[in-house]
C-alpha positions as YAML, in Angstrom:
chain: A
units: angstrom
residues:
- id: 1
  name: MET
  ca: [0.00, 0.00, 0.00]
- id: 2
  name: SER
  ca: [1.24, 3.48, -0.84]
- id: 3
  name: GLU
  ca: [2.45, 5.64, 2.04]
- id: 4
  name: PHE
  ca: [0.18, 8.36, 0.66]
- id: 5
  name: GLN
  ca: [-2.97, 6.29, 0.27]
- id: 6
  name: ASN
  ca: [-5.95, 8.04, 1.90]
- id: 7
  name: LYS
  ca: [-3.70, 10.90, 3.06]
- id: 8
  name: CYS
  ca: [-5.02, 14.37, 2.25]
- id: 9
  name: ILE
  ca: [-2.67, 16.51, 0.18]
- id: 10
  name: VAL
  ca: [-3.30, 20.15, -0.73]
- id: 11
  name: ILE
  ca: [-1.67, 21.23, -4.00]
- id: 12
  name: THR
  ca: [-1.83, 24.82, -5.22]
- id: 13
  name: GLY
  ca: [-1.29, 25.68, -8.85]
- id: 14
  name: VAL
  ca: [-2.70, 22.48, -10.34]
- id: 15
  name: GLY
  ca: [-3.47, 24.41, -13.52]
- id: 16
  name: GLY
  ca: [0.23, 24.64, -14.36]
- id: 17
  name: ASN
  ca: [2.51, 21.95, -15.76]
- id: 18
  name: LEU
  ca: [4.18, 21.09, -12.45]
- id: 19
  name: GLY
  ca: [1.02, 21.31, -10.38]
- id: 20
  name: HIS
  ca: [-0.81, 19.10, -12.84]
- id: 21
  name: SER
  ca: [2.01, 16.52, -12.68]
- id: 22
  name: LEU
  ca: [1.79, 16.55, -8.89]
- id: 23
  name: LEU
  ca: [-1.97, 16.08, -9.08]
- id: 24
  name: LYS
  ca: [-1.56, 13.05, -11.37]
- id: 25
  name: PHE
  ca: [1.17, 11.55, -9.22]
- id: 26
  name: PHE
  ca: [-0.69, 11.69, -5.92]
- id: 27
  name: PHE
  ca: [-3.97, 10.69, -7.56]
- id: 28
  name: ASN
  ca: [-2.24, 7.51, -8.72]
- id: 29
  name: LYS
  ca: [-1.03, 7.01, -5.15]
- id: 30
  name: LYS
  ca: [-4.70, 7.02, -4.08]
- id: 31
  name: SER
  ca: [-4.36, 10.19, -2.03]
- id: 32
  name: LYS
  ca: [-7.19, 12.55, -1.22]
- id: 33
  name: ILE
  ca: [-6.38, 15.78, -3.04]
- id: 34
  name: ILE
  ca: [-7.51, 19.37, -2.60]
- id: 35
  name: GLY
  ca: [-6.32, 21.31, -5.62]
- id: 36
  name: PHE
  ca: [-6.32, 25.01, -6.37]
- id: 37
  name: ALA
  ca: [-6.12, 26.62, -9.80]
- id: 38
  name: LYS
  ca: [-6.64, 30.20, -10.91]
- id: 39
  name: THR
  ca: [-8.60, 29.26, -14.03]
- id: 40
  name: LYS
  ca: [-10.26, 26.15, -15.42]
- id: 41
  name: ARG
  ca: [-8.18, 23.95, -17.71]
- id: 42
  name: SER
  ca: [-9.46, 21.24, -20.04]
- id: 43
  name: TYR
  ca: [-7.02, 18.69, -18.61]
- id: 44
  name: LEU
  ca: [-8.46, 19.16, -15.12]
- id: 45
  name: LYS
  ca: [-12.01, 18.19, -16.12]
- id: 46
  name: SER
  ca: [-11.31, 14.48, -15.79]
- id: 47
  name: TYR
  ca: [-10.56, 14.98, -12.08]
- id: 48
  name: GLU
  ca: [-13.54, 17.13, -11.18]
- id: 49
  name: ASN
  ca: [-15.92, 14.22, -10.60]
- id: 50
  name: LYS
  ca: [-13.45, 11.96, -8.83]
- id: 51
  name: LYS
  ca: [-14.42, 10.96, -5.31]
- id: 52
  name: ASN
  ca: [-11.00, 11.71, -3.82]
- id: 53
  name: VAL
  ca: [-10.32, 14.99, -5.65]
- id: 54
  name: LYS
  ca: [-11.73, 18.45, -5.06]
- id: 55
  name: ILE
  ca: [-10.51, 21.34, -7.21]
- id: 56
  name: PHE
  ca: [-11.29, 24.96, -6.37]
- id: 57
  name: TYR
  ca: [-10.91, 27.75, -8.91]
- id: 58
  name: GLY
  ca: [-10.06, 31.27, -7.84]
- id: 59
  name: ASP
  ca: [-7.46, 33.75, -6.67]
- id: 60
  name: LEU
  ca: [-5.12, 32.35, -4.02]
- id: 61
  name: ALA
  ca: [-4.27, 35.90, -2.95]
- id: 62
  name: ASP
  ca: [-7.91, 36.34, -1.87]
- id: 63
  name: GLU
  ca: [-7.95, 35.61, 1.86]
- id: 64
  name: ASP
  ca: [-11.69, 34.92, 2.08]
- id: 65
  name: PHE
  ca: [-11.56, 32.52, -0.88]
- id: 66
  name: VAL
  ca: [-8.65, 30.48, 0.50]
- id: 67
  name: LYS
  ca: [-10.02, 30.34, 4.04]
- id: 68
  name: SER
  ca: [-13.55, 29.36, 2.99]
- id: 69
  name: LYS
  ca: [-12.40, 26.58, 0.67]
- id: 70
  name: LEU
  ca: [-9.83, 25.01, 2.98]
- id: 71
  name: GLN
  ca: [-12.17, 25.14, 5.95]
- id: 72
  name: LYS
  ca: [-15.19, 23.86, 4.02]
- id: 73
  name: LYS
  ca: [-17.14, 21.49, 6.28]
- id: 74
  name: ASN
  ca: [-16.77, 17.75, 5.73]
- id: 75
  name: LEU
  ca: [-13.99, 18.19, 3.16]
- id: 76
  name: PHE
  ca: [-12.01, 14.95, 3.56]
- id: 77
  name: ASP
  ca: [-12.70, 15.00, 7.31]
- id: 78
  name: ASN
  ca: [-11.04, 18.43, 7.49]
- id: 79
  name: LYS
  ca: [-7.69, 16.77, 8.04]
- id: 80
  name: ILE
  ca: [-4.57, 17.63, 6.01]
- id: 81
  name: HIS
  ca: [-1.29, 15.69, 5.93]
- id: 82
  name: HIS
  ca: [0.75, 17.53, 3.29]
- id: 83
  name: LEU
  ca: [0.69, 20.89, 1.54]
- id: 84
  name: ILE
  ca: [2.60, 21.60, -1.68]
- id: 85
  name: ASN
  ca: [2.72, 25.28, -2.61]
- id: 86
  name: CYS
  ca: [3.21, 25.24, -6.36]
- id: 87
  name: ALA
  ca: [1.14, 28.22, -7.53]
- id: 88
  name: GLY
  ca: [3.00, 31.05, -9.18]
- id: 89
  name: SER
  ca: [3.62, 33.17, -12.25]
- id: 90
  name: VAL
  ca: [6.59, 34.67, -14.07]
- id: 91
  name: SER
  ca: [7.43, 37.93, -15.80]
- id: 92
  name: SER
  ca: [10.52, 38.95, -17.76]
- id: 93
  name: LYS
  ca: [10.00, 42.72, -17.43]
- id: 94
  name: LYS
  ca: [13.05, 44.79, -16.52]
- id: 95
  name: ILE
  ca: [12.90, 47.12, -13.53]
- id: 96
  name: SER
  ca: [12.24, 50.18, -15.68]
- id: 97
  name: GLN
  ca: [9.14, 48.43, -17.06]
- id: 98
  name: ILE
  ca: [7.75, 47.27, -13.72]
- id: 99
  name: ASP
  ca: [5.05, 49.44, -12.18]
- id: 100
  name: LEU
  ca: [3.54, 48.80, -8.77]
- id: 101
  name: ASN
  ca: [0.72, 46.73, -10.24]
- id: 102
  name: HIS
  ca: [3.24, 44.35, -11.85]
- id: 103
  name: TRP
  ca: [5.24, 44.24, -8.63]
- id: 104
  name: TYR
  ca: [2.24, 43.44, -6.47]
- id: 105
  name: LYS
  ca: [0.92, 40.85, -8.94]
- id: 106
  name: LEU
  ca: [4.10, 38.75, -8.71]
- id: 107
  name: ILE
  ca: [4.12, 39.08, -4.92]
- id: 108
  name: ASP
  ca: [0.48, 37.95, -4.78]
- id: 109
  name: ASP
  ca: [0.96, 35.05, -7.20]
- id: 110
  name: ASN
  ca: [4.21, 33.74, -5.73]
- id: 111
  name: LEU
  ca: [4.30, 34.78, -2.08]
- id: 112
  name: THR
  ca: [0.86, 35.80, -0.82]
- id: 113
  name: SER
  ca: [-0.65, 32.62, -2.24]
- id: 114
  name: THR
  ca: [1.83, 30.51, -0.28]
- id: 115
  name: PHE
  ca: [1.29, 32.54, 2.89]
- id: 116
  name: LEU
  ca: [-2.50, 32.19, 2.78]
- id: 117
  name: ALA
  ca: [-2.58, 28.51, 1.78]
- id: 118
  name: THR
  ca: [-0.13, 27.75, 4.58]
- id: 119
  name: LYS
  ca: [-1.84, 29.88, 7.21]
- id: 120
  name: PHE
  ca: [-5.27, 28.37, 6.67]
- id: 121
  name: SER
  ca: [-3.98, 24.81, 6.30]
- id: 122
  name: PHE
  ca: [-2.27, 24.71, 9.69]
- id: 123
  name: PRO
  ca: [-5.44, 24.42, 11.80]
- id: 124
  name: LEU
  ca: [-6.43, 21.39, 9.71]
- id: 125
  name: PHE
  ca: [-3.16, 19.47, 9.90]
- id: 126
  name: ALA
  ca: [-3.48, 16.01, 11.40]
- id: 127
  name: LYS
  ca: [-2.46, 15.91, 15.06]
- id: 128
  name: TYR
  ca: [0.05, 13.11, 14.64]
- id: 129
  name: GLY
  ca: [2.07, 11.26, 12.04]
- id: 130
  name: ASN
  ca: [4.09, 12.39, 9.07]
- id: 131
  name: ARG
  ca: [3.10, 15.94, 8.13]
- id: 132
  name: SER
  ca: [4.92, 18.34, 5.84]
- id: 133
  name: ILE
  ca: [4.87, 21.41, 3.63]
- id: 134
  name: VAL
  ca: [6.85, 21.77, 0.41]
- id: 135
  name: ASN
  ca: [7.32, 25.19, -1.17]
- id: 136
  name: ILE
  ca: [8.41, 25.52, -4.79]
- id: 137
  name: SER
  ca: [10.98, 28.29, -5.15]
- id: 138
  name: SER
  ca: [13.54, 28.57, -7.98]
- id: 139
  name: ILE
  ca: [17.23, 28.73, -8.75]
- id: 140
  name: ALA
  ca: [16.46, 32.43, -9.30]
- id: 141
  name: GLY
  ca: [15.83, 32.84, -5.58]
- id: 142
  name: GLN
  ca: [19.39, 31.71, -4.81]
- id: 143
  name: ARG
  ca: [21.38, 33.17, -7.68]
- id: 144
  name: PHE
  ca: [19.73, 35.21, -10.42]
- id: 145
  name: SER
  ca: [17.34, 34.55, -13.28]
- id: 146
  name: LYS
  ca: [18.36, 34.31, -16.91]
- id: 147
  name: THR
  ca: [14.77, 34.70, -18.06]
- id: 148
  name: ALA
  ca: [12.77, 36.68, -15.46]
- id: 149
  name: GLY
  ca: [12.78, 40.07, -13.77]
- id: 150
  name: VAL
  ca: [13.74, 41.37, -10.37]
- id: 151
  name: HIS
  ca: [10.16, 41.09, -9.08]
- id: 152
  name: TYR
  ca: [10.10, 37.35, -9.84]
- id: 153
  name: THR
  ca: [13.53, 36.75, -8.30]
- id: 154
  name: SER
  ca: [12.55, 38.69, -5.18]
- id: 155
  name: THR
  ca: [9.48, 36.52, -4.60]
- id: 156
  name: LYS
  ca: [11.43, 33.29, -5.07]
- id: 157
  name: ALA
  ca: [14.10, 34.43, -2.61]
- id: 158
  name: GLY
  ca: [11.26, 35.33, -0.25]
- id: 159
  name: LEU
  ca: [9.91, 31.78, -0.42]
- id: 160
  name: ILE
  ca: [13.24, 30.40, 0.79]
- id: 161
  name: GLY
  ca: [13.23, 32.79, 3.75]
- id: 162
  name: PHE
  ca: [9.58, 31.97, 4.44]
- id: 163
  name: THR
  ca: [10.46, 28.27, 4.51]
- id: 164
  name: LYS
  ca: [13.38, 28.65, 6.92]
- id: 165
  name: GLN
  ca: [11.55, 30.86, 9.40]
- id: 166
  name: LEU
  ca: [8.38, 28.77, 9.38]
- id: 167
  name: ALA
  ca: [10.36, 25.54, 9.83]
- id: 168
  name: ILE
  ca: [11.73, 26.89, 13.11]
- id: 169
  name: GLU
  ca: [8.32, 28.16, 14.20]
- id: 170
  name: LYS
  ca: [6.55, 24.84, 13.59]
- id: 171
  name: ALA
  ca: [9.31, 22.39, 14.55]
- id: 172
  name: LYS
  ca: [7.81, 21.89, 18.01]
- id: 173
  name: TYR
  ca: [4.65, 20.57, 16.33]
- id: 174
  name: LYS
  ca: [6.72, 18.11, 14.24]
- id: 175
  name: ILE
  ca: [5.47, 19.64, 10.99]
- id: 176
  name: ARG
  ca: [8.34, 19.78, 8.52]
- id: 177
  name: ILE
  ca: [8.65, 22.65, 6.04]
- id: 178
  name: ASN
  ca: [11.08, 22.39, 3.15]
- id: 179
  name: CYS
  ca: [11.71, 24.03, -0.18]
- id: 180
  name: ILE
  ca: [12.71, 22.98, -3.70]
- id: 181
  name: ALA
  ca: [14.69, 25.29, -5.98]
- id: 182
  name: PRO
  ca: [14.34, 23.98, -9.53]
- id: 183
  name: GLY
  ca: [16.32, 25.20, -12.47]
- id: 184
  name: GLN
  ca: [14.48, 25.96, -15.69]
- id: 185
  name: ILE
  ca: [11.61, 23.49, -16.13]
- id: 186
  name: ASP
  ca: [10.49, 22.58, -19.63]
- id: 187
  name: SER
  ca: [7.04, 24.12, -19.26]
- id: 188
  name: LYS
  ca: [4.56, 26.66, -20.57]
- id: 189
  name: MET
  ca: [5.84, 29.12, -17.97]
- id: 190
  name: LEU
  ca: [9.37, 28.93, -19.39]
- id: 191
  name: ASP
  ca: [8.08, 29.20, -22.97]
- id: 192
  name: LYS
  ca: [6.26, 32.38, -21.96]
- id: 193
  name: ALA
  ca: [9.36, 33.83, -20.32]
- id: 194
  name: ILE
  ca: [11.54, 33.23, -23.40]
- id: 195
  name: LYS
  ca: [8.74, 34.05, -25.86]
- id: 196
  name: ASN
  ca: [8.88, 30.56, -27.37]
- id: 197
  name: SER
  ca: [12.38, 31.15, -28.72]
- id: 198
  name: LYS
  ca: [14.07, 27.86, -29.70]
- id: 199
  name: ASN
  ca: [17.46, 29.59, -29.82]
- id: 200
  name: ARG
  ca: [16.98, 30.94, -26.30]
- id: 201
  name: LYS
  ca: [15.94, 27.51, -25.05]
- id: 202
  name: ASN
  ca: [19.04, 25.93, -26.59]
- id: 203
  name: GLU
  ca: [21.22, 28.55, -24.90]
- id: 204
  name: LEU
  ca: [19.69, 27.64, -21.54]
- id: 205
  name: ILE
  ca: [20.22, 23.92, -22.16]
- id: 206
  name: ASN
  ca: [23.86, 24.41, -23.16]
- id: 207
  name: ALA
  ca: [24.53, 26.26, -19.88]
- id: 208
  name: ILE
  ca: [23.33, 23.28, -17.82]
- id: 209
  name: PRO
  ca: [26.00, 20.64, -17.04]
- id: 210
  name: LEU
  ca: [23.54, 17.77, -17.61]
- id: 211
  name: LYS
  ca: [22.50, 19.38, -20.92]
- id: 212
  name: ARG
  ca: [18.75, 19.28, -20.51]
- id: 213
  name: LEU
  ca: [15.97, 21.24, -18.92]
- id: 214
  name: ALA
  ca: [14.26, 19.90, -15.83]
- id: 215
  name: ARG
  ca: [11.21, 17.73, -16.41]
- id: 216
  name: THR
  ca: [8.22, 18.08, -14.14]
- id: 217
  name: GLU
  ca: [8.76, 14.51, -12.91]
- id: 218
  name: ASP
  ca: [12.21, 15.52, -11.63]
- id: 219
  name: ILE
  ca: [10.52, 17.95, -9.25]
- id: 220
  name: VAL
  ca: [7.67, 15.56, -8.44]
- id: 221
  name: ASN
  ca: [10.20, 12.93, -7.33]
- id: 222
  name: VAL
  ca: [11.74, 15.34, -4.82]
- id: 223
  name: CYS
  ca: [8.29, 16.39, -3.61]
- id: 224
  name: GLU
  ca: [7.51, 12.73, -2.99]
- id: 225
  name: PHE
  ca: [10.70, 12.38, -0.94]
- id: 226
  name: LEU
  ca: [10.03, 15.51, 1.11]
- id: 227
  name: CYS
  ca: [6.50, 14.37, 1.89]
- id: 228
  name: SER
  ca: [7.61, 10.86, 2.81]
- id: 229
  name: GLU
  ca: [8.88, 9.32, 6.02]
- id: 230
  name: LYS
  ca: [12.29, 9.05, 4.35]
- id: 231
  name: SER
  ca: [12.81, 12.78, 4.92]
- id: 232
  name: SER
  ca: [11.68, 12.73, 8.55]
- id: 233
  name: TYR
  ca: [14.85, 14.52, 9.74]
- id: 234
  name: LEU
  ca: [14.71, 17.28, 7.12]
- id: 235
  name: THR
  ca: [13.16, 20.67, 7.82]
- id: 236
  name: GLY
  ca: [14.06, 24.21, 6.83]
- id: 237
  name: THR
  ca: [16.16, 23.01, 3.93]
- id: 238
  name: THR
  ca: [16.19, 23.92, 0.24]
- id: 239
  name: ILE
  ca: [16.98, 21.20, -2.29]
- id: 240
  name: ASP
  ca: [18.47, 22.23, -5.65]
- id: 241
  name: VAL
  ca: [17.11, 20.41, -8.69]
- id: 242
  name: ASN
  ca: [18.93, 22.15, -11.49]
- id: 243
  name: GLY
  ca: [21.05, 19.73, -13.50]
- id: 244
  name: GLY
  ca: [24.33, 20.70, -11.86]
- id: 245
  name: VAL
  ca: [24.24, 24.51, -11.96]
- id: 246
  name: ILE
  ca: [26.37, 25.40, -8.91]
...
């Protein structure tokens, strides 16, 4: 039997490539899944009528929306075991092009969403057993971004700080909080950032020692580890998944 069978897992950003891959993975592990997406996607329709899946559509920076959905009565016994904060967006604007609306949008999409999903999940975490939170940051939050702007990089660095501080705060409750910092993932988000340029994509690949972009399953595998008992002594850490970019 899977370690994750009948465990409730909250995944934000299931409308994106990585979030969708996480949804598929844990669905196949027979988990109970609460998913969040900003907009409806055709590939999510097949999950909407599944007994063990509930997907909510809306703005994760809306406090009332997040609180009401997570605390909905009789939603998988109102008991959460794992939270994976995967929601986010990207922008390649330079600082001279960024107005306050652009700045706040990236903060809302990448940081506020994580803050609210985490805050309103905590009261529902199971009292005992293996419980964890995984935040998806980026190599940009540790170094710099080759494809995105300062507002994106700032939010991804913020997620790493958020993870470290919260891990200390919640250690006494034995809830582990860790972070993943992927390199460039072969995804729609990357295609948007590089404006679908094949030459730009090849340049990125050639700069990676392993000579390929990350696949969503590379990140899913690390999420599985961080949610499993095998990582029971890990909290407050950030794991690089970037093909050898050091």
